[in-house]
Each structure stands twice: as structure tokens, then as C-alpha cells.
């Protein structure tokens, strides 16, 4: 496996470091000491490093280190911005400030969604700086990568570059309402599901905006969509007439997780 190429995608980790490291070893992307051995391969994380599992900051530390090691070896490790990554930064930055109109705080929502106090204590300025630079959207070949199965991204621009710049700009401000708007946007999901009116058509239009053939996302656990035990989920969910691929294995819900290898587009 060492020196191989290919593009690998990892869904929502949610602090489950042990499951992540097992999967990385099984794919040959790291060695027994958790050092990069993927050579020229690319590894993308779909966001949501934090909450619900015990080791969110340790996961980020590992990914940050692997990013440098992969670059030195001619490979790539990258990550998208997930809503739980935004949420923990919002909790640290805004504390108990009530949201507008007056309602619960970011901390209230974080605690209800599995926030881990140790992660909040250990979240450093370096972690925040790295997380704040993660793209909201990315394209690998003709495949579009997004954390969420949502069209809320279009409220921030008409191109990947515009959207990433606009969302990144919010993360460097003290405007609590703008942060809240991002999190509200992430809360909208199932936009492309065939069980929703116009779901596949919405997927096709969304992909056309970014000149892409297929969307790969996390955010919505596959077991929740299929109404099956999370322990049974070890492969992606392809839906919307093949336009969308969900790779959230629901690790925090008991799923073993999996790493998805992106297939090359047909010539």
C-alpha cells in the first residue's frame, strides 16, 4: 500500500479516535505508530471531529500531523468544515451569550448535542486557526465534497471559492448572529433524498452549479436514513439516482465506520 495513490474519504469521526486509527491502519494509510504511509494518496475528512465521542481534540491533532507528513511524502490530507467543528468554536468564543431573538445559548445546544468538556478545555488557538481555514466545499476531479446534505451553502456564494471565503470570513468575526446562521444552515438536511419532493432534481441542479458529476457528503448517519442498526453500516449509501453518496457511518451511534475510496470518473 505504501506509495499508492488514490483518493480516500473519511466520514464524521465525532471523537472516536480508536475507530479512526483502526480504519487508517486497515487501509494502509498509517503505520502501527500512526505515521503516514499512504505515499501519494489523498485522504479527505468530511468534518465533525468533535462531540459525542471522547477524543475530538486528539483526532484533530492526529489529522493536523498527518497533513504535514502526507505533504512531505507527496500525498495530501485535507478536511472539510463540519457543523460540530463550528459549534465548539462558537461555545468557546461566545460562552453563555443568548442568541437573538432571545433563546438558548450555543453552550446549551453544544451540551445537548454531545459536547465533551475535555475537548472544550483542550481546544487551543492553533486548533481554532486550523479549523477556521477548512473549506466548506471542495471538488476532487468532478466530485463535489460537502459536509452536509444541504443547499444552504448557496446562501454564501455561487462558486466554491466564494462560498469558502464567505463562511471563513464569518469565523473570524464576533458576530454571533452570523455564526448562528451557519449552524442553522447545517441543520437543514435530506435536501437530495428521493423521498423528499424534488430531491434528485435538486441534487442535479446543485451539482450543475459546481460543474460536478457526483456529491459525496457526511452529516446524516446512514443508519438513521435506512432505519437499521448502526452496527450493520460498513459501506456508503448511494442515492438520488446515483448523484449522491453518503459516507457518514454513524460511528458515534455504534457503527464500525469505513473509509470510502473515490472511484475515478469514466473516460
mmCIF file of N, CA and C in Angstrom, residues 116-202:
data_model
loop_
_atom_site.group_PDB
_atom_site.id
_atom_site.type_symbol
_atom_site.label_atom_id
_atom_site.label_comp_id
_atom_site.label_asym_id
_atom_site.label_seq_id
_atom_site.Cartn_x
_atom_site.Cartn_y
_atom_site.Cartn_z
ATOM 1 N N UNK A 116 -18.208 17.586 24.657
ATOM 2 C CA UNK A 116 -17.315 16.987 25.643
ATOM 3 C C UNK A 116 -16.499 18.084 26.314
ATOM 4 N N UNK A 117 -16.629 18.189 27.627
ATOM 5 C CA UNK A 117 -15.980 19.297 28.346
ATOM 6 C C UNK A 117 -14.467 19.267 28.176
ATOM 7 N N UNK A 118 -13.877 18.072 28.094
ATOM 8 C CA UNK A 118 -12.423 17.988 27.946
ATOM 9 C C UNK A 118 -11.974 18.579 26.617
ATOM 10 N N UNK A 119 -12.761 18.360 25.564
ATOM 11 C CA UNK A 119 -12.419 18.953 24.267
ATOM 12 C C UNK A 119 -12.442 20.472 24.333
ATOM 13 N N UNK A 120 -13.426 21.022 25.021
ATOM 14 C CA UNK A 120 -13.530 22.477 25.117
ATOM 15 C C UNK A 120 -12.335 23.057 25.851
ATOM 16 N N UNK A 121 -11.903 22.405 26.910
ATOM 17 C CA UNK A 121 -10.747 22.863 27.686
ATOM 18 C C UNK A 121 -9.473 22.776 26.851
ATOM 19 N N UNK A 122 -9.365 21.725 26.051
ATOM 20 C CA UNK A 122 -8.115 21.467 25.317
ATOM 21 C C UNK A 122 -8.072 22.128 23.942
ATOM 22 N N UNK A 123 -9.150 22.778 23.531
ATOM 23 C CA UNK A 123 -9.179 23.439 22.221
ATOM 24 C C UNK A 123 -8.296 24.685 22.259
ATOM 25 N N UNK A 124 -7.207 24.663 21.505
ATOM 26 C CA UNK A 124 -6.229 25.747 21.539
ATOM 27 C C UNK A 124 -6.425 26.727 20.386
ATOM 28 N N UNK A 125 -5.678 27.814 20.458
ATOM 29 C CA UNK A 125 -5.704 28.787 19.364
ATOM 30 C C UNK A 125 -5.212 28.147 18.063
ATOM 31 N N UNK A 126 -4.251 27.237 18.149
ATOM 32 C CA UNK A 126 -3.763 26.549 16.949
ATOM 33 C C UNK A 126 -4.854 25.671 16.342
ATOM 34 N N UNK A 127 -5.603 24.971 17.207
ATOM 35 C CA UNK A 127 -6.729 24.177 16.696
ATOM 36 C C UNK A 127 -7.743 25.072 15.982
ATOM 37 N N UNK A 128 -8.081 26.164 16.621
ATOM 38 C CA UNK A 128 -9.070 27.074 16.043
ATOM 39 C C UNK A 128 -8.596 27.644 14.714
ATOM 40 N N UNK A 129 -7.339 28.033 14.658
ATOM 41 C CA UNK A 129 -6.809 28.602 13.419
ATOM 42 C C UNK A 129 -6.882 27.578 12.291
ATOM 43 N N UNK A 130 -6.542 26.333 12.600
ATOM 44 C CA UNK A 130 -6.586 25.277 11.582
ATOM 45 C C UNK A 130 -8.023 24.991 11.162
ATOM 46 N N UNK A 131 -8.924 24.841 12.123
ATOM 47 C CA UNK A 131 -10.322 24.552 11.808
ATOM 48 C C UNK A 131 -10.948 25.674 10.981
ATOM 49 N N UNK A 132 -10.620 26.914 11.323
ATOM 50 C CA UNK A 132 -11.229 28.060 10.646
ATOM 51 C C UNK A 132 -10.797 28.172 9.190
ATOM 52 N N UNK A 133 -9.699 27.519 8.835
ATOM 53 C CA UNK A 133 -9.216 27.543 7.460
ATOM 54 C C UNK A 133 -9.731 26.376 6.618
ATOM 55 N N UNK A 134 -10.505 25.484 7.223
ATOM 56 C CA UNK A 134 -11.009 24.344 6.446
ATOM 57 C C UNK A 134 -12.078 24.812 5.469
ATOM 58 N N UNK A 135 -12.064 24.282 4.255
ATOM 59 C CA UNK A 135 -13.085 24.669 3.270
ATOM 60 C C UNK A 135 -14.448 24.087 3.627
ATOM 61 N N UNK A 136 -15.492 24.797 3.258
ATOM 62 C CA UNK A 136 -16.851 24.280 3.409
ATOM 63 C C UNK A 136 -17.187 23.308 2.281
ATOM 64 N N UNK A 137 -16.682 23.603 1.087
ATOM 65 C CA UNK A 137 -16.876 22.764 -0.097
ATOM 66 C C UNK A 137 -15.535 22.542 -0.772
ATOM 67 N N UNK A 138 -15.416 21.437 -1.469
ATOM 68 C CA UNK A 138 -14.211 21.181 -2.262
ATOM 69 C C UNK A 138 -14.614 20.311 -3.445
ATOM 70 N N UNK A 139 -13.784 20.314 -4.461
ATOM 71 C CA UNK A 139 -14.020 19.452 -5.617
ATOM 72 C C UNK A 139 -12.758 18.654 -5.879
ATOM 73 N N UNK A 140 -12.925 17.353 -6.027
ATOM 74 C CA UNK A 140 -11.830 16.453 -6.378
ATOM 75 C C UNK A 140 -12.182 15.836 -7.724
ATOM 76 N N UNK A 141 -11.468 16.249 -8.748
ATOM 77 C CA UNK A 141 -11.869 15.846 -10.087
ATOM 78 C C UNK A 141 -13.247 16.406 -10.379
ATOM 79 N N UNK A 142 -14.180 15.548 -10.728
ATOM 80 C CA UNK A 142 -15.548 16.023 -10.971
ATOM 81 C C UNK A 142 -16.490 15.614 -9.832
ATOM 82 N N UNK A 143 -15.926 15.339 -8.657
ATOM 83 C CA UNK A 143 -16.710 15.001 -7.473
ATOM 84 C C UNK A 143 -16.726 16.171 -6.510
ATOM 85 N N UNK A 144 -17.903 16.565 -6.089
ATOM 86 C CA UNK A 144 -18.075 17.644 -5.129
ATOM 87 C C UNK A 144 -18.111 17.060 -3.721
ATOM 88 N N UNK A 145 -17.349 17.640 -2.820
ATOM 89 C CA UNK A 145 -17.322 17.217 -1.425
ATOM 90 C C UNK A 145 -17.970 18.286 -0.567
ATOM 91 N N UNK A 146 -18.890 17.868 0.297
ATOM 92 C CA UNK A 146 -19.544 18.779 1.235
ATOM 93 C C UNK A 146 -19.775 18.021 2.528
ATOM 94 N N UNK A 147 -19.731 18.724 3.635
ATOM 95 C CA UNK A 147 -20.052 18.040 4.884
ATOM 96 C C UNK A 147 -21.518 17.631 4.917
ATOM 97 N N UNK A 148 -22.410 18.540 4.535
ATOM 98 C CA UNK A 148 -23.845 18.349 4.761
ATOM 99 C C UNK A 148 -24.617 18.096 3.471
ATOM 100 N N UNK A 149 -25.686 17.337 3.597
ATOM 101 C CA UNK A 149 -26.628 17.122 2.502
ATOM 102 C C UNK A 149 -27.653 18.258 2.520
ATOM 103 N N UNK A 150 -27.174 19.440 2.201
ATOM 104 C CA UNK A 150 -27.963 20.666 2.307
ATOM 105 C C UNK A 150 -27.545 21.641 1.215
ATOM 106 N N UNK A 151 -28.487 22.487 0.807
ATOM 107 C CA UNK A 151 -28.183 23.532 -0.174
ATOM 108 C C UNK A 151 -27.897 24.877 0.485
ATOM 109 N N UNK A 152 -27.790 24.913 1.807
ATOM 110 C CA UNK A 152 -27.592 26.199 2.484
ATOM 111 C C UNK A 152 -26.329 26.898 2.018
ATOM 112 N N UNK A 153 -25.373 26.143 1.507
ATOM 113 C CA UNK A 153 -24.114 26.722 1.031
ATOM 114 C C UNK A 153 -24.360 27.818 -0.002
ATOM 115 N N UNK A 154 -25.430 27.677 -0.794
ATOM 116 C CA UNK A 154 -25.687 28.641 -1.864
ATOM 117 C C UNK A 154 -26.039 30.017 -1.333
ATOM 118 N N UNK A 155 -26.371 30.111 -0.066
ATOM 119 C CA UNK A 155 -26.604 31.420 0.530
ATOM 120 C C UNK A 155 -25.324 32.213 0.745
ATOM 121 N N UNK A 156 -24.171 31.591 0.486
ATOM 122 C CA UNK A 156 -22.882 32.254 0.719
ATOM 123 C C UNK A 156 -22.103 32.506 -0.568
ATOM 124 N N UNK A 157 -22.685 32.180 -1.717
ATOM 125 C CA UNK A 157 -21.986 32.455 -2.965
ATOM 126 C C UNK A 157 -22.433 31.519 -4.066
ATOM 127 N N UNK A 158 -21.878 31.719 -5.243
ATOM 128 C CA UNK A 158 -22.245 30.938 -6.415
ATOM 129 C C UNK A 158 -21.098 30.070 -6.919
ATOM 130 N N UNK A 159 -19.978 30.087 -6.234
ATOM 131 C CA UNK A 159 -18.847 29.234 -6.605
ATOM 132 C C UNK A 159 -18.233 28.683 -5.327
ATOM 133 N N UNK A 160 -17.455 27.622 -5.477
ATOM 134 C CA UNK A 160 -16.787 27.036 -4.310
ATOM 135 C C UNK A 160 -15.900 28.077 -3.633
ATOM 136 N N UNK A 161 -15.204 28.838 -4.423
ATOM 137 C CA UNK A 161 -14.282 29.834 -3.861
ATOM 138 C C UNK A 161 -15.032 30.911 -3.083
ATOM 139 N N UNK A 162 -16.126 31.403 -3.649
ATOM 140 C CA UNK A 162 -16.925 32.431 -2.969
ATOM 141 C C UNK A 162 -17.522 31.907 -1.667
ATOM 142 N N UNK A 163 -18.045 30.704 -1.719
ATOM 143 C CA UNK A 163 -18.685 30.131 -0.540
ATOM 144 C C UNK A 163 -17.663 29.903 0.568
ATOM 145 N N UNK A 164 -16.525 29.338 0.220
ATOM 146 C CA UNK A 164 -15.499 29.097 1.230
ATOM 147 C C UNK A 164 -15.011 30.399 1.858
ATOM 148 N N UNK A 165 -14.809 31.414 1.025
ATOM 149 C CA UNK A 165 -14.326 32.700 1.533
ATOM 150 C C UNK A 165 -15.355 33.345 2.451
ATOM 151 N N UNK A 166 -16.635 33.279 2.089
ATOM 152 C CA UNK A 166 -17.676 33.924 2.890
ATOM 153 C C UNK A 166 -17.851 33.248 4.242
ATOM 154 N N UNK A 167 -17.861 31.916 4.251
ATOM 155 C CA UNK A 167 -18.013 31.200 5.520
ATOM 156 C C UNK A 167 -16.773 31.381 6.381
ATOM 157 N N UNK A 168 -15.601 31.334 5.770
ATOM 158 C CA UNK A 168 -14.363 31.549 6.529
ATOM 159 C C UNK A 168 -14.345 32.930 7.157
ATOM 160 N N UNK A 169 -14.841 33.921 6.441
ATOM 161 C CA UNK A 169 -14.847 35.289 6.975
ATOM 162 C C UNK A 169 -15.676 35.388 8.244
ATOM 163 N N UNK A 170 -16.806 34.685 8.285
ATOM 164 C CA UNK A 170 -17.650 34.708 9.479
ATOM 165 C C UNK A 170 -16.883 34.186 10.687
ATOM 166 N N UNK A 171 -16.068 33.163 10.480
ATOM 167 C CA UNK A 171 -15.360 32.527 11.592
ATOM 168 C C UNK A 171 -14.254 33.405 12.167
ATOM 169 N N UNK A 172 -13.985 34.524 11.521
ATOM 170 C CA UNK A 172 -13.002 35.468 12.051
ATOM 171 C C UNK A 172 -13.672 36.750 12.541
ATOM 172 N N UNK A 173 -14.988 36.674 12.803
ATOM 173 C CA UNK A 173 -15.714 37.831 13.325
ATOM 174 C C UNK A 173 -16.301 37.506 14.689
ATOM 175 N N UNK A 174 -16.833 38.535 15.345
ATOM 176 C CA UNK A 174 -17.519 38.388 16.626
ATOM 177 C C UNK A 174 -19.023 38.554 16.470
ATOM 178 N N UNK A 175 -19.529 38.343 15.261
ATOM 179 C CA UNK A 175 -20.956 38.499 15.020
ATOM 180 C C UNK A 175 -21.671 37.190 15.342
ATOM 181 N N UNK A 176 -22.267 37.129 16.519
ATOM 182 C CA UNK A 176 -22.881 35.895 16.994
ATOM 183 C C UNK A 176 -24.021 35.452 16.080
ATOM 184 N N UNK A 177 -24.740 36.388 15.501
ATOM 185 C CA UNK A 177 -25.856 36.031 14.619
ATOM 186 C C UNK A 177 -25.374 35.379 13.331
ATOM 187 N N UNK A 178 -24.240 35.841 12.808
ATOM 188 C CA UNK A 178 -23.700 35.235 11.589
ATOM 189 C C UNK A 178 -23.226 33.803 11.862
ATOM 190 N N UNK A 179 -22.627 33.586 13.012
ATOM 191 C CA UNK A 179 -22.251 32.222 13.405
ATOM 192 C C UNK A 179 -23.502 31.351 13.521
ATOM 193 N N UNK A 180 -24.530 31.899 14.133
ATOM 194 C CA UNK A 180 -25.777 31.153 14.321
ATOM 195 C C UNK A 180 -26.409 30.803 12.977
ATOM 196 N N UNK A 181 -26.311 31.709 12.004
ATOM 197 C CA UNK A 181 -26.862 31.446 10.677
ATOM 198 C C UNK A 181 -26.182 30.237 10.024
ATOM 199 N N UNK A 182 -24.861 30.123 10.181
ATOM 200 C CA UNK A 182 -24.154 28.974 9.623
ATOM 201 C C UNK A 182 -24.661 27.685 10.247
ATOM 202 N N UNK A 183 -24.804 27.686 11.564
ATOM 203 C CA UNK A 183 -25.264 26.477 12.243
ATOM 204 C C UNK A 183 -26.713 26.151 11.891
ATOM 205 N N UNK A 184 -27.533 27.177 11.723
ATOM 206 C CA UNK A 184 -28.906 26.938 11.272
ATOM 207 C C UNK A 184 -28.916 26.310 9.880
ATOM 208 N N UNK A 185 -28.014 26.769 9.022
ATOM 209 C CA UNK A 185 -27.938 26.207 7.682
ATOM 210 C C UNK A 185 -27.569 24.733 7.702
ATOM 211 N N UNK A 186 -26.606 24.372 8.545
ATOM 212 C CA UNK A 186 -26.209 22.974 8.660
ATOM 213 C C UNK A 186 -27.358 22.098 9.167
ATOM 214 N N UNK A 187 -28.279 22.684 9.909
ATOM 215 C CA UNK A 187 -29.391 21.909 10.472
ATOM 216 C C UNK A 187 -30.368 21.427 9.400
ATOM 217 N N UNK A 188 -30.318 22.020 8.200
ATOM 218 C CA UNK A 188 -31.181 21.587 7.109
ATOM 219 C C UNK A 188 -30.512 20.421 6.384
ATOM 220 N N UNK A 189 -31.162 19.301 6.368
ATOM 221 C CA UNK A 189 -30.563 18.127 5.740
ATOM 222 C C UNK A 189 -31.593 17.393 4.882
ATOM 223 N N UNK A 190 -31.177 16.297 4.275
ATOM 224 C CA UNK A 190 -32.034 15.479 3.398
ATOM 225 C C UNK A 190 -32.460 16.232 2.128
ATOM 226 N N UNK A 191 -31.704 17.268 1.737
ATOM 227 C CA UNK A 191 -32.131 18.079 0.591
ATOM 228 C C UNK A 191 -32.209 17.286 -0.703
ATOM 229 N N UNK A 192 -31.434 16.204 -0.825
ATOM 230 C CA UNK A 192 -31.337 15.490 -2.092
ATOM 231 C C UNK A 192 -31.981 14.110 -2.048
ATOM 232 N N UNK A 193 -32.579 13.794 -0.934
ATOM 233 C CA UNK A 193 -33.195 12.486 -0.728
ATOM 234 C C UNK A 193 -34.376 12.293 -1.676
ATOM 235 N N UNK A 194 -34.434 11.132 -2.315
ATOM 236 C CA UNK A 194 -35.528 10.857 -3.239
ATOM 237 C C UNK A 194 -36.886 10.793 -2.580
ATOM 238 N N UNK A 195 -36.900 10.660 -1.248
ATOM 239 C CA UNK A 195 -38.179 10.648 -0.535
ATOM 240 C C UNK A 195 -38.693 12.057 -0.273
ATOM 241 N N UNK A 196 -37.864 13.060 -0.556
ATOM 242 C CA UNK A 196 -38.279 14.450 -0.458
ATOM 243 C C UNK A 196 -38.704 14.936 -1.844
ATOM 244 N N UNK A 197 -39.773 15.730 -1.936
ATOM 245 C CA UNK A 197 -40.207 16.222 -3.254
ATOM 246 C C UNK A 197 -39.075 16.935 -3.985
ATOM 247 N N UNK A 198 -38.755 16.471 -5.179
ATOM 248 C CA UNK A 198 -37.731 17.112 -5.996
ATOM 249 C C UNK A 198 -36.313 16.868 -5.549
ATOM 250 N N UNK A 199 -36.078 15.887 -4.667
ATOM 251 C CA UNK A 199 -34.741 15.659 -4.143
ATOM 252 C C UNK A 199 -33.689 15.399 -5.204
ATOM 253 N N UNK A 200 -33.855 14.389 -6.066
ATOM 254 C CA UNK A 200 -32.846 14.135 -7.104
ATOM 255 C C UNK A 200 -32.675 15.300 -8.078
ATOM 256 N N UNK A 201 -33.767 15.969 -8.399
ATOM 257 C CA UNK A 201 -33.654 17.137 -9.286
ATOM 258 C C UNK A 201 -32.857 18.256 -8.603
ATOM 259 N N UNK A 202 -33.066 18.397 -7.303
ATOM 260 C CA UNK A 202 -32.313 19.395 -6.543
ATOM 261 C C UNK A 202 -30.824 19.032 -6.518
#
